XYZ file of C-alpha atoms in Angstrom:
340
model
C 6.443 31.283 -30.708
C 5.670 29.938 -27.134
C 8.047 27.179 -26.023
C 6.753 24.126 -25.567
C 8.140 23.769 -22.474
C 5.384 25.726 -21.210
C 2.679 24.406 -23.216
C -0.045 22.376 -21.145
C 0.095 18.632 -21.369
C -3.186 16.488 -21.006
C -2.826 12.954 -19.631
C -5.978 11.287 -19.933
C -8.398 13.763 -17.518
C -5.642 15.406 -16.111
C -3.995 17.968 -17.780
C -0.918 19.955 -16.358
C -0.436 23.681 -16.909
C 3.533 23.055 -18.092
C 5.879 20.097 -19.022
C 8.024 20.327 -16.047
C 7.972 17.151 -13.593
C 9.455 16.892 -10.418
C 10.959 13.371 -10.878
C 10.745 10.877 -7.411
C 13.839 11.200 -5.105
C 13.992 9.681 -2.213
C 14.224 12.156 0.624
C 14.823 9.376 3.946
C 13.193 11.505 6.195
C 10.499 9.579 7.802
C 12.457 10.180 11.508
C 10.223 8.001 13.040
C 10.556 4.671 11.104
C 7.111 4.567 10.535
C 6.282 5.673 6.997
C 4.672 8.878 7.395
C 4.945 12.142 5.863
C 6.830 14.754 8.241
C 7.154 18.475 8.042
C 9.954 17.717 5.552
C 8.189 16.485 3.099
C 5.412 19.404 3.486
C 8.253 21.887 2.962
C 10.290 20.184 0.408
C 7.762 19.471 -2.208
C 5.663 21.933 -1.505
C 8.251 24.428 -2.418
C 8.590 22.854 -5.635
C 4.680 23.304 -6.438
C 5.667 27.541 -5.452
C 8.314 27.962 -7.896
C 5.432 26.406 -10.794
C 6.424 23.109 -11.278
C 3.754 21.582 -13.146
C 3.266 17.926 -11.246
C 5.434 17.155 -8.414
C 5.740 13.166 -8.173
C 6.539 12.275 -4.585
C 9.145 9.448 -4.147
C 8.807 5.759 -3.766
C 6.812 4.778 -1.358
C 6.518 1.549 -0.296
C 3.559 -0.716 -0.766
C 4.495 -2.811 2.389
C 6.869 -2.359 5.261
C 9.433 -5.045 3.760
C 9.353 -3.185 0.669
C 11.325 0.117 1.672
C 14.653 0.875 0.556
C 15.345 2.074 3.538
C 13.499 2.167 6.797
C 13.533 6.493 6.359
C 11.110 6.199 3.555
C 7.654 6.710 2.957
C 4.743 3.964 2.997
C 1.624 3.653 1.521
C 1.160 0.365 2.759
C -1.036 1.289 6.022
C -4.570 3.159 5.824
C -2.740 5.524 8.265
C -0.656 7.241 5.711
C -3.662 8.909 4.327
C -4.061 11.121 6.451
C -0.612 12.892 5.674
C -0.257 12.053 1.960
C -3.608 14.287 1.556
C -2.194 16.895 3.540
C 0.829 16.921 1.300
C -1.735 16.784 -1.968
C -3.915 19.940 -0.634
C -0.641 21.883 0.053
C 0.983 21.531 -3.634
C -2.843 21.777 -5.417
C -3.164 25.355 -3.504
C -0.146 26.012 -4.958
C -1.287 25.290 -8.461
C 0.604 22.123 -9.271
C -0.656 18.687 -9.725
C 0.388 15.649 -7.667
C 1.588 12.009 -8.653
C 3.322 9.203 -6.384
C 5.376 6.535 -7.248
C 4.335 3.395 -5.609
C 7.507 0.761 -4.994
C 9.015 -2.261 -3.328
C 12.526 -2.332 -3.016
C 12.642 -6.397 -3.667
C 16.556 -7.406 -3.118
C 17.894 -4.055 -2.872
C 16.292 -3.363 0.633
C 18.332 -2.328 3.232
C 16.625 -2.846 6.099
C 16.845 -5.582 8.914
C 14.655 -8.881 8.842
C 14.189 -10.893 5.468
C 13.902 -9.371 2.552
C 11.921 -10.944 -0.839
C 12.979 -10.891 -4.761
C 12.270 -13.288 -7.497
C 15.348 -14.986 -6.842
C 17.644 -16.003 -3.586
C 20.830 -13.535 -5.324
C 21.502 -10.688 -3.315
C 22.430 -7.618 -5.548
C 26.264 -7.656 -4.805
C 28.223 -8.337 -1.560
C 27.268 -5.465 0.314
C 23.783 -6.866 0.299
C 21.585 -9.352 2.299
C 20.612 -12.512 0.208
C 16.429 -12.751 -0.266
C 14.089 -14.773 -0.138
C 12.840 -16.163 -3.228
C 8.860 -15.189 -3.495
C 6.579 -17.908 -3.331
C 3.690 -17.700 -5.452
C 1.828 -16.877 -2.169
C 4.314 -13.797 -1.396
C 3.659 -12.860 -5.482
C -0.484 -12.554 -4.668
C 0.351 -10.911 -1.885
C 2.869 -7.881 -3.305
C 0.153 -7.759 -6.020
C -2.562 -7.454 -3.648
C -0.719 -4.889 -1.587
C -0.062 -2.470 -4.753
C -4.221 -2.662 -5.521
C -4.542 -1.368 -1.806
C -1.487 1.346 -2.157
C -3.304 2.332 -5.172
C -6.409 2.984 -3.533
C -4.751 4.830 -0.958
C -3.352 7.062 -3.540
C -6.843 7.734 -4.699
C -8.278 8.704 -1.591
C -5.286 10.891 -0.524
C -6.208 12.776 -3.531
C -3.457 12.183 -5.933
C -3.511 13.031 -9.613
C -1.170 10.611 -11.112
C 0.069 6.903 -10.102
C 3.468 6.070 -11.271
C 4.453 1.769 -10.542
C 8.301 2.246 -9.907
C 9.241 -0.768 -12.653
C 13.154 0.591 -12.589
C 16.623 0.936 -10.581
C 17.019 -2.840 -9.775
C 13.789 -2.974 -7.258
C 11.416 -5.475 -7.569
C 9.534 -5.228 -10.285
C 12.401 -4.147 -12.641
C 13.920 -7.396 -10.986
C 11.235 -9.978 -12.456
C 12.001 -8.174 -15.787
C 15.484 -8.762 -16.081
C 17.092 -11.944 -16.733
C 20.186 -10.705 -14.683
C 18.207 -10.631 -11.529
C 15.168 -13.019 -12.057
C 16.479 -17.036 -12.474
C 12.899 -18.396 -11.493
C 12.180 -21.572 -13.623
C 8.122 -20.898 -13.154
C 5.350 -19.030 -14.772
C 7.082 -15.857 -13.414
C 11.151 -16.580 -14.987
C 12.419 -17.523 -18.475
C 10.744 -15.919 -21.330
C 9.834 -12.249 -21.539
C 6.517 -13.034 -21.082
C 6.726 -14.647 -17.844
C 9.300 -12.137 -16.777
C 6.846 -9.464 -17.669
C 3.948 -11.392 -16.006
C 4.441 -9.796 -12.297
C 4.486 -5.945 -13.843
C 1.060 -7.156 -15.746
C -0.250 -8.897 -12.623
C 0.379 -5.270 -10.736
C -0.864 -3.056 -13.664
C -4.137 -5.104 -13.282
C -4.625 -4.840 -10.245
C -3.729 -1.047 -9.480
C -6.137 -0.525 -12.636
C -8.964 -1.886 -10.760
C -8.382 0.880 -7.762
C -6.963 3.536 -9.761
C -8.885 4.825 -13.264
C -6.901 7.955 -13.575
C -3.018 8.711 -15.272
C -1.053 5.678 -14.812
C 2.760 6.138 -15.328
C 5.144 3.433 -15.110
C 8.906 3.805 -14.667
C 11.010 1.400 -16.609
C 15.276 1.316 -17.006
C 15.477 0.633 -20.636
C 19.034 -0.625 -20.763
C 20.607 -3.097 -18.063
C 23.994 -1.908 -19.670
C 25.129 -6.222 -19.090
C 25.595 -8.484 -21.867
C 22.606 -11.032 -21.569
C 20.178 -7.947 -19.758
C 17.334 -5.999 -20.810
C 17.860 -3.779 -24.090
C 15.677 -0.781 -24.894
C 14.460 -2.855 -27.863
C 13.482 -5.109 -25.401
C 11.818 -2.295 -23.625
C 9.359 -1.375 -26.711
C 7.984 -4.711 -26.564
C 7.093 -4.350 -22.699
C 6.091 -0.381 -23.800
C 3.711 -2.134 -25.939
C 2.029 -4.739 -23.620
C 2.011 -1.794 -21.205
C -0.328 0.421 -23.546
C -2.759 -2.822 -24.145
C -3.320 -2.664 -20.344
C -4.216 1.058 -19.996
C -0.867 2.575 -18.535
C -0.743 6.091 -20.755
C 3.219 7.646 -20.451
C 6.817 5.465 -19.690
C 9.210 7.278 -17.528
C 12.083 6.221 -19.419
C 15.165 5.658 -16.413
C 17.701 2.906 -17.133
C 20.592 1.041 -15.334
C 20.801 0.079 -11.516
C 19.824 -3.715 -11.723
C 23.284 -4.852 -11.435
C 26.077 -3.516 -10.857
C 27.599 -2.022 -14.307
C 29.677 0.667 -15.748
C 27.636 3.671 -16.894
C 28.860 5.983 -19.158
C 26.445 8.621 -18.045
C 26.613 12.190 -19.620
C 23.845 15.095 -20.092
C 20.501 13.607 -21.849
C 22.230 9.900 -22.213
C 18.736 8.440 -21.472
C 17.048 10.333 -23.737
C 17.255 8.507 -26.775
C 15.357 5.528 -24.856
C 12.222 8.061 -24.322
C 12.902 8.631 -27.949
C 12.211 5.260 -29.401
C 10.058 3.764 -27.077
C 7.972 6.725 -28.248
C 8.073 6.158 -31.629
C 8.277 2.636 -31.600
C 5.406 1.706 -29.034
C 4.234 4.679 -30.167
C 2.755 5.463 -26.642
C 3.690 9.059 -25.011
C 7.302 8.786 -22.242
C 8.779 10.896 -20.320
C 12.521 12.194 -20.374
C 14.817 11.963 -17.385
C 18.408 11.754 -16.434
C 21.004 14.536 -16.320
C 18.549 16.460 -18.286
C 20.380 20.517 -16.838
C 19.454 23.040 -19.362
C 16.322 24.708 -20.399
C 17.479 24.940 -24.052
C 18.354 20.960 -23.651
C 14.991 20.224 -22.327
C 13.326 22.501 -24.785
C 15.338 20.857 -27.783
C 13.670 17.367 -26.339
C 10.019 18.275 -26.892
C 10.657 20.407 -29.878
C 12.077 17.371 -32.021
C 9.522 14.608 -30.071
C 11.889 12.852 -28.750
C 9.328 12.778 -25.282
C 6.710 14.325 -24.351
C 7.847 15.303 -20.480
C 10.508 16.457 -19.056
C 11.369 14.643 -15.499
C 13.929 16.817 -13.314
C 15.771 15.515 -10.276
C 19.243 16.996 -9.040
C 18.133 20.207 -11.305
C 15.084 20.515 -8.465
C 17.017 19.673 -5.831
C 19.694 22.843 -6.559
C 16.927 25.127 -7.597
C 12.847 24.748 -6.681
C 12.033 27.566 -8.856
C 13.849 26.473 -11.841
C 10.667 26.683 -14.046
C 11.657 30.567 -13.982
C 15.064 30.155 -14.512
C 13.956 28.311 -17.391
C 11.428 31.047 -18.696
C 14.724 33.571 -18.281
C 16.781 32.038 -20.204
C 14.096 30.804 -22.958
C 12.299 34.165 -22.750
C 8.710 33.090 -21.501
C 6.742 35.233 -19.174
C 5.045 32.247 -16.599
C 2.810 32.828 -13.652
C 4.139 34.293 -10.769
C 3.633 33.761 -7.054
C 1.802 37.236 -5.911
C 4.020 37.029 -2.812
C 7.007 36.918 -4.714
C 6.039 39.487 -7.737
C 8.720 41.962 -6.212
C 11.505 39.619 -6.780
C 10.204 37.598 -9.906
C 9.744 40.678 -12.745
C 11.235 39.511 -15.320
Protein backbone atom coordinates (compact mmCIF):
# COMPACT_ATOMS: atom_id res chain seq x y z
CA UNK A 1 0.00 0.00 0.00
CA UNK A 2 1.34 3.53 -0.98
CA UNK A 3 2.19 5.70 2.03
CA UNK A 4 0.35 8.44 2.52
CA UNK A 5 3.07 10.47 2.85
CA UNK A 6 3.22 10.55 -0.75
CA UNK A 7 -0.31 10.73 -1.55
CA UNK A 8 -1.43 14.16 -3.22
CA UNK A 9 -3.22 16.62 -1.03
CA UNK A 10 -5.86 19.10 -2.55
CA UNK A 11 -6.35 22.44 -0.79
CA UNK A 12 -9.15 24.11 -2.27
CA UNK A 13 -7.79 24.53 -6.24
CA UNK A 14 -4.49 23.70 -5.40
CA UNK A 15 -3.48 20.41 -4.98
CA UNK A 16 0.17 19.28 -4.07
CA UNK A 17 1.80 16.18 -5.54
CA UNK A 18 3.01 14.94 -1.72
CA UNK A 19 2.39 15.88 2.00
CA UNK A 20 5.74 17.25 2.64
CA UNK A 21 5.90 21.15 3.56
CA UNK A 22 8.78 23.15 3.88
CA UNK A 23 7.72 24.99 7.10
CA UNK A 24 8.78 29.13 7.21
CA UNK A 25 12.28 29.77 8.76
CA UNK A 26 13.61 32.75 8.81
CA UNK A 27 16.79 32.87 6.78
CA UNK A 28 18.10 36.93 7.73
CA UNK A 29 19.64 37.30 4.61
CA UNK A 30 18.28 40.34 3.04
CA UNK A 31 22.18 41.98 3.11
CA UNK A 32 20.91 45.04 2.07
CA UNK A 33 18.27 46.01 4.72
CA UNK A 34 15.85 46.47 2.25
CA UNK A 35 13.49 43.49 2.09
CA UNK A 36 14.30 41.85 -1.02
CA UNK A 37 14.93 38.46 -2.10
CA UNK A 38 18.82 37.80 -2.76
CA UNK A 39 20.59 34.96 -4.45
CA UNK A 40 20.19 33.20 -1.08
CA UNK A 41 16.95 32.81 -1.05
CA UNK A 42 16.94 31.63 -4.92
CA UNK A 43 19.38 28.89 -3.87
CA UNK A 44 18.06 27.93 -0.57
CA UNK A 45 14.50 27.23 -1.36
CA UNK A 46 14.89 26.43 -4.55
CA UNK A 47 16.92 23.48 -3.59
CA UNK A 48 14.23 22.35 -1.48
CA UNK A 49 11.63 22.36 -4.54
CA UNK A 50 14.82 19.81 -6.36
CA UNK A 51 14.90 17.29 -3.76
CA UNK A 52 10.56 17.07 -4.29
CA UNK A 53 9.30 18.85 -1.58
CA UNK A 54 5.79 19.26 -2.28
CA UNK A 55 5.11 23.23 -1.27
CA UNK A 56 7.91 25.20 -0.03
CA UNK A 57 6.42 28.11 2.29
CA UNK A 58 8.89 30.98 2.29
CA UNK A 59 9.39 32.69 5.73
CA UNK A 60 7.76 35.62 7.33
CA UNK A 61 7.77 38.38 5.56
CA UNK A 62 6.83 41.44 6.74
CA UNK A 63 3.76 43.37 5.79
CA UNK A 64 5.46 46.77 6.68
CA UNK A 65 8.98 47.86 7.42
CA UNK A 66 8.22 48.17 11.34
CA UNK A 67 6.95 44.80 11.22
CA UNK A 68 10.28 42.71 10.68
CA UNK A 69 11.81 40.68 13.22
CA UNK A 70 14.77 41.69 12.20
CA UNK A 71 15.93 44.23 9.70
CA UNK A 72 17.65 40.87 7.53
CA UNK A 73 14.22 39.73 6.65
CA UNK A 74 12.05 39.73 3.85
CA UNK A 75 9.13 42.34 3.04
CA UNK A 76 6.18 42.26 1.21
CA UNK A 77 5.23 45.51 2.24
CA UNK A 78 6.58 47.54 -0.98
CA UNK A 79 5.25 46.87 -4.70
CA UNK A 80 9.05 46.44 -5.29
CA UNK A 81 9.33 43.05 -3.80
CA UNK A 82 7.42 41.61 -6.63
CA UNK A 83 9.63 41.57 -8.79
CA UNK A 84 11.92 39.03 -6.80
CA UNK A 85 9.25 37.04 -4.93
CA UNK A 86 8.06 35.94 -8.64
CA UNK A 87 11.41 35.12 -9.54
CA UNK A 88 11.67 32.92 -6.50
CA UNK A 89 7.92 31.39 -7.43
CA UNK A 90 9.00 30.54 -11.25
CA UNK A 91 12.26 28.91 -9.94
CA UNK A 92 10.56 26.32 -7.35
CA UNK A 93 7.25 25.79 -9.93
CA UNK A 94 10.00 24.62 -12.70
CA UNK A 95 11.07 22.51 -10.24
CA UNK A 96 7.72 20.92 -9.67
CA UNK A 97 6.82 22.19 -6.23
CA UNK A 98 4.21 24.58 -5.22
CA UNK A 99 4.80 27.88 -3.40
CA UNK A 100 3.16 29.52 -0.19
CA UNK A 101 4.40 32.64 1.98
CA UNK A 102 3.78 33.49 5.30
CA UNK A 103 2.84 37.04 5.67
CA UNK A 104 3.88 38.61 9.39
CA UNK A 105 4.49 41.53 11.69
CA UNK A 106 6.70 41.01 14.38
CA UNK A 107 4.46 43.42 16.87
CA UNK A 108 6.64 43.63 20.31
CA UNK A 109 9.12 41.14 19.47
CA UNK A 110 10.87 43.36 16.77
CA UNK A 111 14.27 43.93 17.01
CA UNK A 112 14.97 46.60 15.07
CA UNK A 113 15.74 50.38 15.85
CA UNK A 114 12.90 53.14 15.94
CA UNK A 115 9.44 52.40 17.69
CA UNK A 116 8.01 49.42 17.55
CA UNK A 117 3.86 48.69 17.88
CA UNK A 118 1.86 45.78 19.89
CA UNK A 119 -1.50 45.78 21.47
CA UNK A 120 -0.05 46.74 24.60
CA UNK A 121 3.00 49.14 25.94
CA UNK A 122 4.82 45.53 27.64
CA UNK A 123 7.87 44.72 26.02
CA UNK A 124 8.31 40.85 25.78
CA UNK A 125 11.02 40.52 28.57
CA UNK A 126 14.03 42.76 29.48
CA UNK A 127 16.05 42.20 26.60
CA UNK A 128 13.38 43.95 24.63
CA UNK A 129 12.30 47.54 23.64
CA UNK A 130 8.88 48.58 25.22
CA UNK A 131 6.03 49.35 22.22
CA UNK A 132 3.83 51.38 21.43
CA UNK A 133 0.38 50.56 22.15
CA UNK A 134 -1.66 50.57 18.59
CA UNK A 135 -4.12 53.11 18.22
CA UNK A 136 -7.12 52.17 16.49
CA UNK A 137 -5.62 54.21 13.58
CA UNK A 138 -2.24 52.01 13.63
CA UNK A 139 -4.94 48.74 13.87
CA UNK A 140 -6.65 49.99 10.20
CA UNK A 141 -3.54 50.52 9.12
CA UNK A 142 -1.64 46.87 9.89
CA UNK A 143 -4.99 45.56 8.53
CA UNK A 144 -4.83 47.54 5.51
CA UNK A 145 -1.19 46.71 4.94
CA UNK A 146 -1.83 42.73 5.12
CA UNK A 147 -4.85 43.27 2.20
CA UNK A 148 -1.94 44.93 0.11
CA UNK A 149 0.84 42.10 1.15
CA UNK A 150 -1.79 39.78 0.12
CA UNK A 151 -2.19 41.11 -3.17
CA UNK A 152 1.36 41.17 -3.66
CA UNK A 153 1.46 37.55 -2.97
CA UNK A 154 -1.04 37.07 -5.71
CA UNK A 155 0.67 38.79 -8.32
CA UNK A 156 4.12 37.30 -7.48
CA UNK A 157 2.43 34.15 -8.29
CA UNK A 158 2.14 32.35 -5.08
CA UNK A 159 0.02 29.28 -4.45
CA UNK A 160 -0.74 29.46 -0.85
CA UNK A 161 -1.04 32.48 1.82
CA UNK A 162 -0.24 31.53 5.29
CA UNK A 163 -1.16 34.84 8.16
CA UNK A 164 1.72 34.08 10.72
CA UNK A 165 -0.97 34.15 13.93
CA UNK A 166 1.97 32.37 16.24
CA UNK A 167 5.49 32.71 18.16
CA UNK A 168 4.53 35.83 20.26
CA UNK A 169 4.29 38.33 17.02
CA UNK A 170 1.55 40.41 16.61
CA UNK A 171 -1.25 38.83 15.83
CA UNK A 172 -0.68 35.84 18.22
CA UNK A 173 -0.18 38.91 20.66
CA UNK A 174 -3.91 40.34 20.40
CA UNK A 175 -4.88 36.66 21.05
CA UNK A 176 -3.32 36.10 24.19
CA UNK A 177 -4.29 37.55 27.36
CA UNK A 178 -0.55 37.37 28.49
CA UNK A 179 0.46 39.88 25.93
CA UNK A 180 -2.76 41.88 25.00
CA UNK A 181 -4.12 44.15 28.32
CA UNK A 182 -6.17 46.56 25.95
CA UNK A 183 -9.48 47.53 27.75
CA UNK A 184 -11.20 48.26 24.06
CA UNK A 185 -13.04 46.47 21.38
CA UNK A 186 -9.67 44.76 20.61
CA UNK A 187 -8.70 43.31 24.67
CA UNK A 188 -10.74 41.35 27.25
CA UNK A 189 -12.89 38.67 25.95
CA UNK A 190 -11.88 36.14 23.32
CA UNK A 191 -13.85 37.73 21.00
CA UNK A 192 -12.29 41.01 21.04
CA UNK A 193 -8.93 39.38 21.37
CA UNK A 194 -9.73 37.44 18.28
CA UNK A 195 -11.17 40.56 16.54
CA UNK A 196 -7.66 41.82 14.92
CA UNK A 197 -6.90 38.05 13.36
CA UNK A 198 -10.73 38.39 11.91
CA UNK A 199 -10.19 42.01 10.86
CA UNK A 200 -6.89 40.58 8.82
CA UNK A 201 -8.56 37.32 7.55
CA UNK A 202 -11.14 39.75 5.97
CA UNK A 203 -9.26 41.71 4.51
CA UNK A 204 -6.48 39.35 2.93
CA UNK A 205 -9.76 37.39 1.74
CA UNK A 206 -10.77 40.24 -0.32
CA UNK A 207 -7.14 40.18 -2.28
CA UNK A 208 -6.44 36.65 -1.99
CA UNK A 209 -9.32 33.81 -3.11
CA UNK A 210 -6.94 30.95 -3.15
CA UNK A 211 -5.48 28.41 0.01
CA UNK A 212 -5.43 30.43 3.04
CA UNK A 213 -3.35 28.91 5.94
CA UNK A 214 -3.06 30.44 9.21
CA UNK A 215 -0.41 29.64 11.82
CA UNK A 216 -1.60 29.57 15.36
CA UNK A 217 0.57 28.41 18.87
CA UNK A 218 -2.07 26.41 20.51
CA UNK A 219 -0.67 26.42 24.02
CA UNK A 220 0.92 29.64 25.76
CA UNK A 221 2.35 26.96 28.26
CA UNK A 222 1.41 30.15 31.30
CA UNK A 223 -1.22 29.77 33.74
CA UNK A 224 -3.93 32.43 32.68
CA UNK A 225 -2.70 32.01 28.56
CA UNK A 226 -4.16 30.56 25.60
CA UNK A 227 -5.04 26.67 25.82
CA UNK A 228 -5.47 24.49 22.74
CA UNK A 229 -9.13 24.23 23.82
CA UNK A 230 -9.07 27.69 23.51
CA UNK A 231 -7.55 27.27 20.14
CA UNK A 232 -10.63 25.09 18.67
CA UNK A 233 -12.86 27.85 19.35
CA UNK A 234 -10.61 30.39 17.26
CA UNK A 235 -10.11 27.07 14.68
CA UNK A 236 -13.74 27.39 14.41
CA UNK A 237 -14.35 31.17 13.79
CA UNK A 238 -11.38 30.72 11.44
CA UNK A 239 -13.30 28.10 9.13
CA UNK A 240 -16.60 30.52 9.16
CA UNK A 241 -14.30 33.09 7.47
CA UNK A 242 -12.87 30.90 4.65
CA UNK A 243 -9.25 30.07 6.01
CA UNK A 244 -9.05 26.07 4.89
CA UNK A 245 -5.84 24.30 7.07
CA UNK A 246 -4.24 25.55 10.83
CA UNK A 247 -0.56 25.20 11.06
CA UNK A 248 -0.66 24.04 14.47
CA UNK A 249 2.90 25.77 16.26
CA UNK A 250 2.62 26.67 19.96
CA UNK A 251 4.65 28.56 22.67
CA UNK A 252 6.89 31.76 22.18
CA UNK A 253 4.44 34.51 23.53
CA UNK A 254 6.12 34.74 26.76
CA UNK A 255 8.74 33.57 28.06
CA UNK A 256 7.99 29.86 29.50
CA UNK A 257 9.47 26.53 30.13
CA UNK A 258 8.89 24.09 27.26
CA UNK A 259 9.14 20.66 27.67
CA UNK A 260 9.70 20.09 24.01
CA UNK A 261 10.38 16.47 22.70
CA UNK A 262 9.79 14.72 19.11
CA UNK A 263 5.99 15.32 17.83
CA UNK A 264 5.04 17.31 21.30
CA UNK A 265 2.84 19.61 19.12
CA UNK A 266 1.21 17.13 17.47
CA UNK A 267 -1.55 16.33 19.55
CA UNK A 268 -2.73 20.14 19.08
CA UNK A 269 -3.03 19.41 15.09
CA UNK A 270 -4.81 16.41 16.43
CA UNK A 271 -7.74 17.97 18.15
CA UNK A 272 -8.11 21.06 16.56
CA UNK A 273 -8.75 18.65 13.69
CA UNK A 274 -11.22 16.75 15.11
CA UNK A 275 -12.70 19.21 17.16
CA UNK A 276 -13.07 22.23 14.62
CA UNK A 277 -13.15 19.63 12.45
CA UNK A 278 -11.27 21.77 9.78
CA UNK A 279 -7.98 20.13 8.08
CA UNK A 280 -4.15 21.38 10.20
CA UNK A 281 -1.03 20.86 9.63
CA UNK A 282 1.70 19.08 11.88
CA UNK A 283 4.94 20.75 12.89
CA UNK A 284 7.56 20.74 15.52
CA UNK A 285 10.42 18.28 16.02
CA UNK A 286 8.56 16.14 13.66
CA UNK A 287 12.46 13.85 12.47
CA UNK A 288 11.39 10.57 11.16
CA UNK A 289 9.64 9.39 8.12
CA UNK A 290 7.96 6.51 10.03
CA UNK A 291 6.91 9.40 12.73
CA UNK A 292 5.51 11.55 10.09
CA UNK A 293 3.94 8.66 8.31
CA UNK A 294 2.33 7.36 11.70
CA UNK A 295 0.73 11.16 11.83
CA UNK A 296 -1.34 10.96 8.65
CA UNK A 297 -2.00 7.30 8.91
CA UNK A 298 -4.01 7.69 12.32
CA UNK A 299 -5.45 11.51 11.21
CA UNK A 300 -4.00 13.12 13.61
CA UNK A 301 -3.18 16.07 10.57
CA UNK A 302 -3.36 16.19 7.40
CA UNK A 303 0.35 17.85 6.57
CA UNK A 304 3.38 17.41 7.60
CA UNK A 305 5.44 20.89 8.16
CA UNK A 306 9.39 20.26 8.32
CA UNK A 307 11.90 22.82 9.53
CA UNK A 308 15.43 21.83 11.08
CA UNK A 309 14.74 18.29 9.17
CA UNK A 310 15.02 20.66 5.74
CA UNK A 311 17.53 22.60 6.90
CA UNK A 312 20.05 19.28 7.51
CA UNK A 313 18.79 17.58 4.43
CA UNK A 314 16.87 19.37 1.16
CA UNK A 315 16.23 16.10 -0.33
CA UNK A 316 14.77 14.45 2.60
CA UNK A 317 11.54 13.53 0.67
CA UNK A 318 13.94 10.61 -0.67
CA UNK A 319 15.37 9.79 2.39
CA UNK A 320 11.95 9.40 3.40
CA UNK A 321 10.86 7.15 0.34
CA UNK A 322 14.21 4.92 1.44
CA UNK A 323 13.41 4.25 4.47
CA UNK A 324 9.43 3.86 3.87
CA UNK A 325 10.07 2.03 0.59
CA UNK A 326 8.34 4.42 -2.03
CA UNK A 327 9.75 4.91 -5.44
CA UNK A 328 9.12 9.13 -5.95
CA UNK A 329 10.07 11.20 -8.93
CA UNK A 330 13.46 11.81 -9.56
CA UNK A 331 15.42 14.80 -10.81
CA UNK A 332 16.72 13.52 -14.47
CA UNK A 333 20.00 15.26 -13.58
CA UNK A 334 20.40 13.40 -10.59
CA UNK A 335 18.99 9.76 -11.81
CA UNK A 336 22.70 8.45 -11.51
CA UNK A 337 22.86 9.11 -7.89
CA UNK A 338 19.07 8.72 -6.85
CA UNK A 339 18.31 4.73 -8.00
CA UNK A 340 16.91 3.49 -5.41
Amino acid sequence: MAKKLFSSYTIKDLTLKNRIVMSPMCMYSCTNKDGKVTNWHLTHYTSRAVGQVGLVIVEASAVTPQGRISDQDLGIWSDDHIEGLKQLVDLNHEHGSKMGIQIAHAGRKAELEGPIIAPSAEAFSDEYQVPKEMTSEDIKETVEAFRQGARRAKEAGFDLIEIHGAHGYLINEFLSPLANKRTDEYGGSKDNRYRFLSEVIDAVRDAWQGPLSVRVSANDFIEGGNTPDDYVYYAKKMKDQGVDIIDCSSGAVAPANIDAFPGYQVPYADQIRKEANIPTAAVGLILDPVQAEEILKNDRADLIFLGRELLRDPYWPRTAAVKLGETIETPVQYERGWRF
